Coordinates of C-alpha atoms in Angstrom, one line a residue:
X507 CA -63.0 24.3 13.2
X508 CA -63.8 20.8 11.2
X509 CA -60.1 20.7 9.7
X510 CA -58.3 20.7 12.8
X511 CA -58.9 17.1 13.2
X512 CA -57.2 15.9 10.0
X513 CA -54.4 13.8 10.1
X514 CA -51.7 12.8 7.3
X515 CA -52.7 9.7 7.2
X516 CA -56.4 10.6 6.7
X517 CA -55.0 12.6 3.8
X518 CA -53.7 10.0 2.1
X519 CA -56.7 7.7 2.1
X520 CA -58.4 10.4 0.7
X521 CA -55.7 10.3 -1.9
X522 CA -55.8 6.9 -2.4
X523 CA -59.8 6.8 -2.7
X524 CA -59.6 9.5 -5.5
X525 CA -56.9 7.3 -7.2
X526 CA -59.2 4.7 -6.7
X527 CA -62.7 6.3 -8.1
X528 CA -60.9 8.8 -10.4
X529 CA -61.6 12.5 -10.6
X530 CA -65.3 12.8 -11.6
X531 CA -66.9 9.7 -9.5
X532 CA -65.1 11.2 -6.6
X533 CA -66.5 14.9 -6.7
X534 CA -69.9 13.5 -7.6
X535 CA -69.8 11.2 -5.1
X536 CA -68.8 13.4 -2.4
X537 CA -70.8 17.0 -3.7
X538 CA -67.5 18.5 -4.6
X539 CA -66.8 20.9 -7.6
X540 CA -63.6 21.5 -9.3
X541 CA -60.7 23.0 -7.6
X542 CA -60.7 26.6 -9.1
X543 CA -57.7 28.5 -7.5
X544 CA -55.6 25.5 -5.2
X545 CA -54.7 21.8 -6.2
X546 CA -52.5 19.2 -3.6
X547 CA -50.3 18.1 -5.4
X548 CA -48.8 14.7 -4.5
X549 CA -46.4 12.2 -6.0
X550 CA -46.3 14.0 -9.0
X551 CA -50.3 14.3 -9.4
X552 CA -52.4 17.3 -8.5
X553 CA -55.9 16.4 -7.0
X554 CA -59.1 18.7 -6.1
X555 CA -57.5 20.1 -2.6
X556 CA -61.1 21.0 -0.8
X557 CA -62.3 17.8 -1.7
X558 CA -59.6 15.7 -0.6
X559 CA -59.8 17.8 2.8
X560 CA -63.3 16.9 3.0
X561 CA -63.0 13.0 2.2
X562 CA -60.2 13.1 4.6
X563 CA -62.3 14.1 7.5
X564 CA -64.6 11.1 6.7
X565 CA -61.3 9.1 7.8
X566 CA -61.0 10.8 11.2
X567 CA -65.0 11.5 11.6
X568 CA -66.6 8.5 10.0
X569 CA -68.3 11.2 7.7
X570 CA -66.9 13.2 5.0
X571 CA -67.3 16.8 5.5
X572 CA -69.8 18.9 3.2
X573 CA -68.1 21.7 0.9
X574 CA -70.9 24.2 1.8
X575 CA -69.6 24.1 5.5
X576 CA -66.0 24.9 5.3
X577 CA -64.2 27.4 3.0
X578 CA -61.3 26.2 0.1
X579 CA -58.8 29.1 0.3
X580 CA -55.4 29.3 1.6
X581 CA -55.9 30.3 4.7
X582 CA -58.0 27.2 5.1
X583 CA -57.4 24.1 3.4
X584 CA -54.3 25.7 2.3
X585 CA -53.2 26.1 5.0
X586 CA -54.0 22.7 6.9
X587 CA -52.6 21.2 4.1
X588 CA -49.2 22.5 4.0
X589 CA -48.8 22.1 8.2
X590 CA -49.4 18.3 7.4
X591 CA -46.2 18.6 5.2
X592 CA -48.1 18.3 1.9
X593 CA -47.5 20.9 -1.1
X594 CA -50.7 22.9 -2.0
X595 CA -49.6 24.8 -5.5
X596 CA -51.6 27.6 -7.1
X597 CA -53.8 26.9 -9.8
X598 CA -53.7 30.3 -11.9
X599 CA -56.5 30.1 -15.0
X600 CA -55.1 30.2 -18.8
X601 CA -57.4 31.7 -20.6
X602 CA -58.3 29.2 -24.2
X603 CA -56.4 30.1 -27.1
X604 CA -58.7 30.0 -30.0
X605 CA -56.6 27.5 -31.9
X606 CA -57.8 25.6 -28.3
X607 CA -61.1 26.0 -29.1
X608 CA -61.1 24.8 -32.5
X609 CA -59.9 21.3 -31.5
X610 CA -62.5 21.7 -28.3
X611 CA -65.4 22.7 -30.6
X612 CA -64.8 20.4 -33.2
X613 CA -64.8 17.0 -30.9
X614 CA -68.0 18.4 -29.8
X615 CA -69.4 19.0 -33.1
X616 CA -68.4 15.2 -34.3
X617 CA -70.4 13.9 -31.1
X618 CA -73.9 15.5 -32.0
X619 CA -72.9 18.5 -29.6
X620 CA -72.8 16.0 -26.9
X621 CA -69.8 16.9 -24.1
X622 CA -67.8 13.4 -23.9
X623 CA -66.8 12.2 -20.3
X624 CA -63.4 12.6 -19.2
X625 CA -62.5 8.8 -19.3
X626 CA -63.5 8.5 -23.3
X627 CA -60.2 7.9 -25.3
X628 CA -61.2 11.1 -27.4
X629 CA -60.8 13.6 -24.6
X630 CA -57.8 12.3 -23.1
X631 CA -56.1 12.1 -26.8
X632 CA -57.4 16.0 -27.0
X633 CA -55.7 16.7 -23.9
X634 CA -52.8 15.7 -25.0
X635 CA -52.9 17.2 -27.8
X636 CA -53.5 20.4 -26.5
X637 CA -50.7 20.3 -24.2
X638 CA -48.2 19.5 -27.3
X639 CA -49.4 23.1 -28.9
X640 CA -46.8 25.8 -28.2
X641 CA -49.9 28.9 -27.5
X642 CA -48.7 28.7 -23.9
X643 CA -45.3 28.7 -21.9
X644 CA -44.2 25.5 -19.9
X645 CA -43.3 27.7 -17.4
X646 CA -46.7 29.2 -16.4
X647 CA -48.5 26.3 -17.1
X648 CA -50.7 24.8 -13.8
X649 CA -49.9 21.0 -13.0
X650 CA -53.0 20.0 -14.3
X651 CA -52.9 22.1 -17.3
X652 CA -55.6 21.4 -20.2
X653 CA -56.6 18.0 -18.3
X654 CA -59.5 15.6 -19.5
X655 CA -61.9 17.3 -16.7
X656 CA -60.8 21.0 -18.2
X657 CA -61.8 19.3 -21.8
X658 CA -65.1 18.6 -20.7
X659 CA -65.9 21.4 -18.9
X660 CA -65.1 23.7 -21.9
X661 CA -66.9 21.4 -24.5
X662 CA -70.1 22.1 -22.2
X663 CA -69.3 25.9 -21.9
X664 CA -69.5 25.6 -25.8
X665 CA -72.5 23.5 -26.3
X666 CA -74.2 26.4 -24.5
X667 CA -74.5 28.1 -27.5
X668 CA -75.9 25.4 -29.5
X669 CA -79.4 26.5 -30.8
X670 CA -81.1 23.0 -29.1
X671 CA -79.7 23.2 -25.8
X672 CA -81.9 23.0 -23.4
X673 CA -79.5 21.5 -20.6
X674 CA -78.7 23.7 -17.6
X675 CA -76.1 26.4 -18.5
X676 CA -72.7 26.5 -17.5
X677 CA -70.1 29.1 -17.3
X678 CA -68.5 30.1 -20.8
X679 CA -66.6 33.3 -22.5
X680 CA -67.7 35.1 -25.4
X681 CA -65.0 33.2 -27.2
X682 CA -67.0 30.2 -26.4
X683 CA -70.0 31.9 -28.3
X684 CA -67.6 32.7 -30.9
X685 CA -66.4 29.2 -31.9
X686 CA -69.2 27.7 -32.0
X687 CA -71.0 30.4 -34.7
X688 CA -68.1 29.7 -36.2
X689 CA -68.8 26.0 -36.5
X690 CA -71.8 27.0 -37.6
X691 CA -71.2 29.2 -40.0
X692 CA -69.0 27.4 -42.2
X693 CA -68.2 24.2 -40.4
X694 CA -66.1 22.6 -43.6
X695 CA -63.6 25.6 -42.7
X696 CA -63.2 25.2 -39.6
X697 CA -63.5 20.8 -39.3
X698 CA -60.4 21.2 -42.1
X699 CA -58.2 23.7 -39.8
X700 CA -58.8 21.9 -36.9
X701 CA -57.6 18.7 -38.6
X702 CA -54.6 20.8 -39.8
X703 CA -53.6 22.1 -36.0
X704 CA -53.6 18.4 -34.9
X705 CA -51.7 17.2 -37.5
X706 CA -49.4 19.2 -36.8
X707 CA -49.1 19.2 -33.4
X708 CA -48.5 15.3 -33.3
X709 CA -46.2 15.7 -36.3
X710 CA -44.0 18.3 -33.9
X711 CA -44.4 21.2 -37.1
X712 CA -46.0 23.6 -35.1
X713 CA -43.6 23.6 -32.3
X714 CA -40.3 24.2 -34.3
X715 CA -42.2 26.9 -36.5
X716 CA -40.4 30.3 -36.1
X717 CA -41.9 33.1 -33.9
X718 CA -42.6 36.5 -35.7
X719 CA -43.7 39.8 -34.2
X720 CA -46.3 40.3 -32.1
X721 CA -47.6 43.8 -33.3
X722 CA -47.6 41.9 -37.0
X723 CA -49.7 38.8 -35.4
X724 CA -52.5 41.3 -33.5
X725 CA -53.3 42.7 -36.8
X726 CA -54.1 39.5 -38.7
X727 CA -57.1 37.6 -37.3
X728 CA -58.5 34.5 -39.5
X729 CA -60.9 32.0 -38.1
X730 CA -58.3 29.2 -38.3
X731 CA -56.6 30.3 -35.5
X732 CA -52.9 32.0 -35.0
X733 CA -51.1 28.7 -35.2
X734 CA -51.9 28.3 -38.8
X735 CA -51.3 31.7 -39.7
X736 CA -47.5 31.1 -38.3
X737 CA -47.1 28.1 -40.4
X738 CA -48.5 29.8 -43.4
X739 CA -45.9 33.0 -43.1
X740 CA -42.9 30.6 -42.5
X741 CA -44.1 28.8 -45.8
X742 CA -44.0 32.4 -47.5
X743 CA -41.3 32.8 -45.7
X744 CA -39.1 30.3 -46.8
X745 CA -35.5 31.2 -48.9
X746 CA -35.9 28.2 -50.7
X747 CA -39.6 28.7 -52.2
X748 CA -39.0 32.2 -53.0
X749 CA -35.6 31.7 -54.5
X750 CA -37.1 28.6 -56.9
X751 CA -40.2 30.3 -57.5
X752 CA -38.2 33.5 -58.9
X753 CA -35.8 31.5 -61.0
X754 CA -39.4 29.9 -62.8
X755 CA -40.5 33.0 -63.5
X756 CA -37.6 34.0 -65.0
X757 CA -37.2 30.6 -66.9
X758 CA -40.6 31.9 -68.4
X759 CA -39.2 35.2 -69.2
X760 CA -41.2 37.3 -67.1
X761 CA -40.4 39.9 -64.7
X762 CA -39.8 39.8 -61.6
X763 CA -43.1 42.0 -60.6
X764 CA -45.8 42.0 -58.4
X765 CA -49.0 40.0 -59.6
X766 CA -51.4 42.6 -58.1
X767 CA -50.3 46.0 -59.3
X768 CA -47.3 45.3 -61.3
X769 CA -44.3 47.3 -59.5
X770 CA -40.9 46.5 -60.4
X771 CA -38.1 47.1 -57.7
X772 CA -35.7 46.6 -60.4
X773 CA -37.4 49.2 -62.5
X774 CA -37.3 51.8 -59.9
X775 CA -33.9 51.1 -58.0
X776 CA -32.4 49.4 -60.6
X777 CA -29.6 46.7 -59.3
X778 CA -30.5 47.3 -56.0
X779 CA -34.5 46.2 -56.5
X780 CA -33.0 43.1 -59.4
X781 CA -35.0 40.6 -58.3
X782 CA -36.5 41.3 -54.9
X783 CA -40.0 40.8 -54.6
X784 CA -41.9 38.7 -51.4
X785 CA -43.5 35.7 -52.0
X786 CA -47.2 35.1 -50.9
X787 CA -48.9 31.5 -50.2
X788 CA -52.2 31.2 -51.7
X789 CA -53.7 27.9 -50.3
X790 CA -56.1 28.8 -47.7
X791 CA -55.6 28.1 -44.0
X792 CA -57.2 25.0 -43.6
X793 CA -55.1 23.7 -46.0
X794 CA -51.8 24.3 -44.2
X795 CA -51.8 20.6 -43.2
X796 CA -50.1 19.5 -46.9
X797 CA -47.0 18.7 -46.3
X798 CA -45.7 19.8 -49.7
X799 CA -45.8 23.7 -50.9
X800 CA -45.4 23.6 -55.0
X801 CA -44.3 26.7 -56.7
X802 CA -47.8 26.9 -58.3
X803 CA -49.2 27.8 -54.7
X804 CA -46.5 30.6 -54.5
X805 CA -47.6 34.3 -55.9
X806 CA -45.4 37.3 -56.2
X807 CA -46.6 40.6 -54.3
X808 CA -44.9 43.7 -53.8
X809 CA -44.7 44.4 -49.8
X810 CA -47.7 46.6 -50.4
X811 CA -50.0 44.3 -52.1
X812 CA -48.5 41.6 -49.7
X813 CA -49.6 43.6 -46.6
X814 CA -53.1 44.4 -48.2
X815 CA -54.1 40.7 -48.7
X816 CA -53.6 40.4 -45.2
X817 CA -54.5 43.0 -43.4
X818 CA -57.8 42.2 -42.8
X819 CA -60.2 39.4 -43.0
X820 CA -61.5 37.3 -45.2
X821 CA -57.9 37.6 -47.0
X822 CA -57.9 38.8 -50.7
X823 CA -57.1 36.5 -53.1
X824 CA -54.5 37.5 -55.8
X825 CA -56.9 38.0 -58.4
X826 CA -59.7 40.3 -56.3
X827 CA -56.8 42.0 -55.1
X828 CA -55.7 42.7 -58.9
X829 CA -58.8 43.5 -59.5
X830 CA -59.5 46.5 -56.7
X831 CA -55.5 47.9 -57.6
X832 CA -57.1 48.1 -61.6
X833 CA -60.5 50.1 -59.9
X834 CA -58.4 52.3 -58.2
X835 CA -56.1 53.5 -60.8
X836 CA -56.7 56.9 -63.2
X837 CA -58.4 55.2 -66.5
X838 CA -56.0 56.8 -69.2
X839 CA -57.8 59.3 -71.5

């Protein structure tokens, strides 16, 4: 078997050339691909574990050792690797998050639908941007988790779809598909929520925003992506906004009652309802990133009228959803 004649020491010079020509010249170079399942991990780095086996054989050899005649699996290069006292870890695929996708699709979208290479200051900054959002747990998360390479490789799975590809395919998800006839659908929308979801992963926002159930979450689906949805229910969310928006509306010598159909807690349970009503954001999505919610954004909604704007998308708006609740009602003789 051509492994058996690796060495440690051929291993690291491997190492130390992949250090040397960084990820992508060094699988070009030697007709490698990405590792899918297995990466070495050394000094606190992970590296392409088939390849590096390969290359290493080149230090023993004289000649590296092409991928299509050995296998990359744990019983394999796994296994060499570990007898040789290095750590080989599991690579497990994450699937993307579409709030992942957004910030993937709209790089690509600023660059003519042009997949950047790994080294360009944009896809590095997007990496590390996508490793601030909090869509997946540290815990699970591979070594080289949403890495410049992973960038690229899902910016090309996306410009797939774009009507004048006529580049060589590569794999992609139906989410992929998605995204981008998303972008091109209404690519204001969807440039303005992926600013929002960067902005606030550097600002730290979206990380300290407040989980809320799941079943809820599953329900709602908007093309912004789930991370703005969270920060636009702890907006409605918040005790302070609804306590200052209900002290205007008294101040003004209204009710406290839904804008949509009316209902009056207070009329119907008397002290018990005095002044409960929910409180419902009406900026749109994309423009989640202001950093100051004024009590002109804020409407009040009974928890019926509340649940109906979002319970399917596109959202109501206050007013069509006024509108439908008048439709519906018995017209008085």
């Amino acid at each position: 078997m051509p492994l058996t004649d690796i060495t440690r020491d051929a291993v690291l010079q491997a190492i130390a050339e992949y250090d040397a020509l960084g990820q992508d010249h060094f699988l070009s170079t030697y007709g490698f691909k990405r590792a899918v399942s297995y990466d070495l991990v050394h000094n606190g780095r992970t590296y392409d574990s088939k390849a590096i086996c390969g290359v290493a054989h080149k230090y023993v050899s004289g000649q590296a050792l092409p991928a299509a005649e050995f296998s990359g699996g744990a019983a394999t290069v796994g296994k060499k690797l570990n007898a040789l006292g290095f750590e080989v870890r599991s690579n497990p695929s994450i699937p993307w998050a579409w709030d992942e996708l957004i910030l993937a699709c709209d790089l690509l979208a600023q660059h003519d639908w042009t997949p950047l290479d790994t080294a360009r200051p944009e896809v590095v900054e997007l990496s590390r941007i996508l490793q601030l959002l909090p869509l997946h747990p540290q815990e699970k998360r591979p070594a080289n988790f949403r890495s410049p390479s992973s960038v690229r490789l899902k910016m090309a799975n996306i410009r797939n779809w774009y009507k004048v590809n006529t580049n060589k395919k590569t794999n992609g998800s139906t989410l992929d598909r998605k995204i981008y006839q998303a972008f091109a659908e209404d690519p204001e929308r969807m440039h303005a929520a992926a600013r929002s979801i960067r902005e606030g992963a550097l600002s730290g926002e979206l990380a300290e925003l407040p989980p809320f159930e799941e079943e809820t979450e599953e329900e709602i689906s908007a093309s912004e992506g789930r991370l703005l949805i969270r920060k636009h229910y702890a907006r409605e969310r918040s005790r302070t906004l609804r306590t200052e928006k209900i002290k205007q509306i008294r101040a003004q010598g209204k009710p406290i009652a839904c804008e949509a159909c009316s209902f009056d807690f207070a009329e119907i349970y008397g002290d018990r309802g005095d002044g409960y009503i929910e409180v419902h954001h009406i900026v749109p999505l994309h423009h989640a990133g202001e950093s100051t919610t004024r009590l002109a954004d804020l409407a009040l909604l009974c928890a019926n009228c509340h649940c109906m704007v979002h319970v399917a998308k596109p959202w109501l708006t206050v007013d069509q959803l006024r509108t439908l609740v008048a439709k519906q009602r018995p017209k008085e003789d």
